mmCIF file of C-alpha atoms and ligand atoms in Angstrom:
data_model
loop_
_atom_site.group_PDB
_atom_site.id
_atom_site.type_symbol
_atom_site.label_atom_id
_atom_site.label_comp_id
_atom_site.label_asym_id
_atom_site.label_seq_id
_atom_site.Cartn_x
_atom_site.Cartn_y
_atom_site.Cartn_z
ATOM 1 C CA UNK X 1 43.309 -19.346 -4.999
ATOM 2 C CA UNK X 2 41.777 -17.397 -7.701
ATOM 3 C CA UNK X 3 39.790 -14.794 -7.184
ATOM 4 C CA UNK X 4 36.488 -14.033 -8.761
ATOM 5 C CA UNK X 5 34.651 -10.794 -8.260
ATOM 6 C CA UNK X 6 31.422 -9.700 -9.438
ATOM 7 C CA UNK X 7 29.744 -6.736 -9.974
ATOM 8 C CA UNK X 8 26.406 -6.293 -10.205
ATOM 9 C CA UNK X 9 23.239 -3.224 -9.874
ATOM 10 C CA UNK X 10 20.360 -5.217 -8.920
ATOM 11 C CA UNK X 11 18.656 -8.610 -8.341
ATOM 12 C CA UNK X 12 21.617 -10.619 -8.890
ATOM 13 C CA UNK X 13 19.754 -13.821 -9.845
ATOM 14 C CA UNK X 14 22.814 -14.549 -12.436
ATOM 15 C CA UNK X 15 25.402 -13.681 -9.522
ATOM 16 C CA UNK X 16 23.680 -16.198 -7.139
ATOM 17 C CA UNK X 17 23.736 -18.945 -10.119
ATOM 18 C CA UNK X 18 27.252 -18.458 -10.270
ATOM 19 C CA UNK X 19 27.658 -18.628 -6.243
ATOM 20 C CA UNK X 20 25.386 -21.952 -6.245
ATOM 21 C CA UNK X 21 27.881 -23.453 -9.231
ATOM 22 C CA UNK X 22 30.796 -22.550 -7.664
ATOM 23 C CA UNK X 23 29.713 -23.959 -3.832
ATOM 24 C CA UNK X 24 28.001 -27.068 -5.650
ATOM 25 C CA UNK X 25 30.849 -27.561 -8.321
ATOM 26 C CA UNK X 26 32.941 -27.233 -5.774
ATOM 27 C CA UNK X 27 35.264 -24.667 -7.826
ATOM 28 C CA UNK X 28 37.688 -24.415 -5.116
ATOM 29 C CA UNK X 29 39.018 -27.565 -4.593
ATOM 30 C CA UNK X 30 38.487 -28.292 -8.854
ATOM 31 C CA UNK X 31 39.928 -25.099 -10.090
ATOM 32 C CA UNK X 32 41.334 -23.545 -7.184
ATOM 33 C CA UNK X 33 39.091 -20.498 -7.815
ATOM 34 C CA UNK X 34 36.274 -18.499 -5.104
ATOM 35 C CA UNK X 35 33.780 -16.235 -5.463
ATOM 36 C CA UNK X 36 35.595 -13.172 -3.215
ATOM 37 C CA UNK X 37 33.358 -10.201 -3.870
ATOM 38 C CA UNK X 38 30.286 -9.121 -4.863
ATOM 39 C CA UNK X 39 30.041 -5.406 -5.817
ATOM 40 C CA UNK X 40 27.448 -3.045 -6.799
ATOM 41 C CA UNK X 41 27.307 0.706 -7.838
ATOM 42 C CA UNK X 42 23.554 0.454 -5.995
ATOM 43 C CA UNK X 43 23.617 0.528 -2.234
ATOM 44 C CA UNK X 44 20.008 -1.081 -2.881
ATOM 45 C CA UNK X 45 21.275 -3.962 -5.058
ATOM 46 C CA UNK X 46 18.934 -7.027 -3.749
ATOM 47 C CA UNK X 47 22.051 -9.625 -4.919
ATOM 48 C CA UNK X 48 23.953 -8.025 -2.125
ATOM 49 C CA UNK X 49 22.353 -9.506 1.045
ATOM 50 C CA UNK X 50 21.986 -12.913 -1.301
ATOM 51 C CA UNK X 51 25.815 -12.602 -1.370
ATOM 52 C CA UNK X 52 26.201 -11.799 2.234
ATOM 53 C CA UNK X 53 24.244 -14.556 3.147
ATOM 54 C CA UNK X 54 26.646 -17.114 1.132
ATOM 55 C CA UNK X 55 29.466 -15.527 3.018
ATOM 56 C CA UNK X 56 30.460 -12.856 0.255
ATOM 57 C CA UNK X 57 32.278 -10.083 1.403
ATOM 58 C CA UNK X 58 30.201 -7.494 -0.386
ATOM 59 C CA UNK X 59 30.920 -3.202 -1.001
ATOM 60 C CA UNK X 60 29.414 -0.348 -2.833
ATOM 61 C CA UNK X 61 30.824 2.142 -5.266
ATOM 62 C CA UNK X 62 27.910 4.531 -5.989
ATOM 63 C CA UNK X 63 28.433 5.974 -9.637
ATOM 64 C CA UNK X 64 26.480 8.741 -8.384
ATOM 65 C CA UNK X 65 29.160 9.950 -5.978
ATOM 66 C CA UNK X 66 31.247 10.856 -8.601
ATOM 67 C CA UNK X 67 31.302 13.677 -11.167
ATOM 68 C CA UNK X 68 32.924 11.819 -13.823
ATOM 69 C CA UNK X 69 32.323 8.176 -15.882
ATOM 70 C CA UNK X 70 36.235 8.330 -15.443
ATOM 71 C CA UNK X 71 36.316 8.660 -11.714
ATOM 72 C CA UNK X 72 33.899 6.266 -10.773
ATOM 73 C CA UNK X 73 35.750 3.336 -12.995
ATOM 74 C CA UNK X 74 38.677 4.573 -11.305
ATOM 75 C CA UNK X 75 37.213 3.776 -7.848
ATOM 76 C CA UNK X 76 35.664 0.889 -9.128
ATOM 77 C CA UNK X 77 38.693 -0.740 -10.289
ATOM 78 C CA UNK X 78 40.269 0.327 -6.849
ATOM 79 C CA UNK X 79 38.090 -1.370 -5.031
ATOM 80 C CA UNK X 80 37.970 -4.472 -7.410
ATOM 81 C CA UNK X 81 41.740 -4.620 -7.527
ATOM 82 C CA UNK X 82 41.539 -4.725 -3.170
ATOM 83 C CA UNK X 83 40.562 -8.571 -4.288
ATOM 84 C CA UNK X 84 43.023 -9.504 -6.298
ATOM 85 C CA UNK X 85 40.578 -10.751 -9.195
ATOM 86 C CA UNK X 86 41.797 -13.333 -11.661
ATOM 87 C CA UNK X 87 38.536 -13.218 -13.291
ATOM 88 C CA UNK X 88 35.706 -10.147 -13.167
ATOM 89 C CA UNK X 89 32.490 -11.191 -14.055
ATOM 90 C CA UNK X 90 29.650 -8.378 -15.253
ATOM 91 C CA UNK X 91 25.658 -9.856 -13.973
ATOM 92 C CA UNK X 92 23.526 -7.422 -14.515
ATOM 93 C CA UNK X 93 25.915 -4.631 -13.603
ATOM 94 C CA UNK X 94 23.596 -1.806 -15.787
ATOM 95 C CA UNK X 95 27.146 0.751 -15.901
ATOM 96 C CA UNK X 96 28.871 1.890 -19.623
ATOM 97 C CA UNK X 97 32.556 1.288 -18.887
ATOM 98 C CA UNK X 98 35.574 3.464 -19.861
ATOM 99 C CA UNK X 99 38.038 2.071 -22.387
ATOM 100 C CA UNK X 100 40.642 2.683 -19.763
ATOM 101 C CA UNK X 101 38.844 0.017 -17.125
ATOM 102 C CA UNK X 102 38.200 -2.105 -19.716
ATOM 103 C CA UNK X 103 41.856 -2.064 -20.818
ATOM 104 C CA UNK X 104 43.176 -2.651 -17.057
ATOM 105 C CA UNK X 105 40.834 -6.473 -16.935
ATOM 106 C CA UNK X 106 41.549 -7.520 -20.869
ATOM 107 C CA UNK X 107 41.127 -10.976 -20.743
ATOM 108 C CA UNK X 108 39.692 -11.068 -17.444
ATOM 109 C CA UNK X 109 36.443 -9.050 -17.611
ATOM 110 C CA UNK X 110 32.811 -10.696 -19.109
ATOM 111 C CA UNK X 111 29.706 -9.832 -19.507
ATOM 112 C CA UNK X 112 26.180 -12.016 -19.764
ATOM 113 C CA UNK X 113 23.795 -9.560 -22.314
ATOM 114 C CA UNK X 114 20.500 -10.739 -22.911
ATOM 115 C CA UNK X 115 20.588 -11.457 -26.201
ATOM 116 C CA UNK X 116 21.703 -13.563 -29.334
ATOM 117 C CA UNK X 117 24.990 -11.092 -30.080
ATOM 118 C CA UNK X 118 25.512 -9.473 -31.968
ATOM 119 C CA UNK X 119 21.837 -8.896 -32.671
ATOM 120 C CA UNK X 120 20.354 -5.898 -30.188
ATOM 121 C CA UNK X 121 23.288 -4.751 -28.200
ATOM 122 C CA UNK X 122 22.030 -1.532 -26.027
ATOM 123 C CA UNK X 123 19.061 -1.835 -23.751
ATOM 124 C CA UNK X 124 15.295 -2.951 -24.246
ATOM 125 C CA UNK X 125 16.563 -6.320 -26.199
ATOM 126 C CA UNK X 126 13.216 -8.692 -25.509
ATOM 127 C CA UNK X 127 10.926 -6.015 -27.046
ATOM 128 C CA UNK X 128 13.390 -5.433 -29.965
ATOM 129 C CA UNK X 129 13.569 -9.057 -30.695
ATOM 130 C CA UNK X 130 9.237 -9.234 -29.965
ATOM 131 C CA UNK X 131 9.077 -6.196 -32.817
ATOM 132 C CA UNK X 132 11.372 -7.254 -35.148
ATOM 133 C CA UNK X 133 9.737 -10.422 -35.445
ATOM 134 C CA UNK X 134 12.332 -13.191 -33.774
ATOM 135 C CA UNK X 135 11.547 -16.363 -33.480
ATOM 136 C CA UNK X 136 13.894 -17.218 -31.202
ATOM 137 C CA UNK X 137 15.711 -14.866 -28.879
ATOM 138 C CA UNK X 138 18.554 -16.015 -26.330
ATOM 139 C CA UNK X 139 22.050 -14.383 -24.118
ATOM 140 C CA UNK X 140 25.216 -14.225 -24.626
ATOM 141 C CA UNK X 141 28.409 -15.077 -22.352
ATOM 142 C CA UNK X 142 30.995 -12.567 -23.905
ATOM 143 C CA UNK X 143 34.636 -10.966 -23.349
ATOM 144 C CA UNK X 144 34.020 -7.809 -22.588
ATOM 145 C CA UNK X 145 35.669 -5.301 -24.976
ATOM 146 C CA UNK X 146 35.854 -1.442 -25.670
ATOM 147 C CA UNK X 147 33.004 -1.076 -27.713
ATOM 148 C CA UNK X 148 29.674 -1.889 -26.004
ATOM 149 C CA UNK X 149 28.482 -5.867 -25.820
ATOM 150 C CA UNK X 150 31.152 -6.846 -28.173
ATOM 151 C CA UNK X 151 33.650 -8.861 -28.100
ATOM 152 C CA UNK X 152 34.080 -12.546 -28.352
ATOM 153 C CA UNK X 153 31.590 -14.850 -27.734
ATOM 154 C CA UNK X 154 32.244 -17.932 -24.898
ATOM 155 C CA UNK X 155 28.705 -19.205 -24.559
ATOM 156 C CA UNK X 156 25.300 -18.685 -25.946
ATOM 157 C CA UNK X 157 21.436 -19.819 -25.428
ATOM 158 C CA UNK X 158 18.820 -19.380 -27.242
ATOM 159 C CA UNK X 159 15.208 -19.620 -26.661
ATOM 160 C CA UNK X 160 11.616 -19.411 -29.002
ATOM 161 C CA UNK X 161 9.790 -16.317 -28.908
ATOM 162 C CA UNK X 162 6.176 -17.873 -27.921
ATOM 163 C CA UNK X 163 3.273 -16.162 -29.295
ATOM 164 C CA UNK X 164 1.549 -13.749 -27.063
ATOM 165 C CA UNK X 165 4.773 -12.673 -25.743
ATOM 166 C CA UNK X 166 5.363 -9.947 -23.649
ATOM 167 C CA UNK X 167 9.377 -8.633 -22.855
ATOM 168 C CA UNK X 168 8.497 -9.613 -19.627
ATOM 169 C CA UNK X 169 7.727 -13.443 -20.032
ATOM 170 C CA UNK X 170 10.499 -13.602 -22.967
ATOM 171 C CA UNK X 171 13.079 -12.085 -20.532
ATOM 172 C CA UNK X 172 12.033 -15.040 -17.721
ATOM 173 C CA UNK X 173 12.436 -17.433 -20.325
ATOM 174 C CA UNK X 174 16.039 -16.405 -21.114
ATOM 175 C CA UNK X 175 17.144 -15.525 -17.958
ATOM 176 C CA UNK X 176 16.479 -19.612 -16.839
ATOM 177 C CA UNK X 177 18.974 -19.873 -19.558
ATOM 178 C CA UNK X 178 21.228 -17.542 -17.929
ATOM 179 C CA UNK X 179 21.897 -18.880 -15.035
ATOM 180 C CA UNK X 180 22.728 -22.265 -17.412
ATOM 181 C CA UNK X 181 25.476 -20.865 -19.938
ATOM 182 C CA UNK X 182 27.237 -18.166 -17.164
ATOM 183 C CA UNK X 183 28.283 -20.400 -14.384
ATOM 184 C CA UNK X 184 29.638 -23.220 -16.867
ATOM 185 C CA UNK X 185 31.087 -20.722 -19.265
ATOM 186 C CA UNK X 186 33.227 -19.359 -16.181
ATOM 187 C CA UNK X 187 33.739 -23.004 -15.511
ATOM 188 C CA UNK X 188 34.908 -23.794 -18.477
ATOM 189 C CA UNK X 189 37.675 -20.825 -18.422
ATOM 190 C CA UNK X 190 38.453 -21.390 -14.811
ATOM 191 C CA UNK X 191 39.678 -25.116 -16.377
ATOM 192 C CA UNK X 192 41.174 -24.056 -19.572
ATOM 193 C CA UNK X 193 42.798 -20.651 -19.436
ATOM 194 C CA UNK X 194 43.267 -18.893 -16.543
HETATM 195 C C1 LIG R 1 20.102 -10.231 -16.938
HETATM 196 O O1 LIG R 1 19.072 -10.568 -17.830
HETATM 197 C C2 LIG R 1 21.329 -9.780 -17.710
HETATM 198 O O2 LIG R 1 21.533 -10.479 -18.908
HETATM 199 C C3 LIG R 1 20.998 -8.344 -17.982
HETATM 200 O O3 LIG R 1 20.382 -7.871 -16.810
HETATM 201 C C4 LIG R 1 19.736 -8.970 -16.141
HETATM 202 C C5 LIG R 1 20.261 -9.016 -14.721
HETATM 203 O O4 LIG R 1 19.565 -9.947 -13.969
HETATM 204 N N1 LIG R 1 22.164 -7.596 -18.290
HETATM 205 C C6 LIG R 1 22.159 -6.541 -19.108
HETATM 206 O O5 LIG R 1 21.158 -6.120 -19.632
HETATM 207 C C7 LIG R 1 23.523 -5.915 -19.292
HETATM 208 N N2 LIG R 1 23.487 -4.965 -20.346
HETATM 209 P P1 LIG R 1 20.139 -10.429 -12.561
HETATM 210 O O6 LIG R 1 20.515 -9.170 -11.774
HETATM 211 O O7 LIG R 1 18.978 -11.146 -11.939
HETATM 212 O O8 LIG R 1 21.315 -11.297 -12.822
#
């Protein structure tokens, strides 16, 4: 069985699309592949008791426990590695990774950012795309690489920027498309690669 884990820092709306694909796909029995941990660096992480309630074994690495960017990856990937993890899957997790962690999943470790990559990679994307002007704004399913929300694209969405819109409804409108283009672009490598 492969395992998938994911790591998240709030919500977890994308994590629980990927949970509903996998149970409703039925990923196991297709690809051999399960869902095997959910973990946050936010003890308050509302995706965690969604996971728990699927059966997810869940955990907590609190980046604020440690005194370095270094030491917390390297308890991260500890805890990460206690799963075994074919594939690690970023949703929302809101952390700057080392180079070193990074290195230690190549191939194995994506991201979903909330935007049409590699336009506005950083933070605050809706309201960049709203002031600049976009007409259409969108996410991105990416390997996840050294340098930040790079790397090569698997899947992308893209939605119009509506008049009158706020980051807030623009972000709603792509994140519907979020929970679209993550669970079948993990699909699709589940089937093809790994
Ligand atoms: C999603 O929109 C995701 O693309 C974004 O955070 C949100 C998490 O929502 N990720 C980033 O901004 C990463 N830099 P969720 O917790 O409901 O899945």
């Amino acid at each position: 069985m492969k395992n998938i884990v994911i790591l998240i820092s709030g919500g977890g709306s994308n994590m629980a699309a990927i949970v509903n694909a996998a149970h409703r796909e039925q990923w196991a029995t297709r690809y051999q592949a399960r869902v095997a941990a959910v973990i946050s660096n936010q003890a308050a992480a509302g995706g965690l008791a969604v996971a728990q309630s699927h059966g997810i074994a869940t955990d907590t690495v609190d980046h604020k426990a440690y005194a370095s960017r270094e030491a917390f990856d390297a308890a991260l990937r500890d805890r990460i590695d206690h799963y075994a993890p074919s594939l690690v899957v970023l949703a929302g997790f809101m952390r700057i990774l080392t180079p070193a962690f990074v290195q230690h999943y190549a191939g194995r470790l994506l991201n979903i950012h909330p935007s049409l990559l590699p336009a506005f990679p950083g933070l605050h994307t809706h309201q960049r795309a709203i002031d600049a002007g976009c007409q259409f704004a969108g996410a991105t399913v990416h390997q996840v690489t050294a340098e930040l929300d790079h790397g090569p694209i698997l899947a992308q969405a893209v939605v119009p920027v509506l008049a009158g819109d706020t980051a807030d409804t623009l972000a709603a409108r792509v994140l519907t498309q979020e929970h679209l283009i993550y669970p079948r672009a993990i699909a699709a490598l589940l089937s093809e690669k790994l």
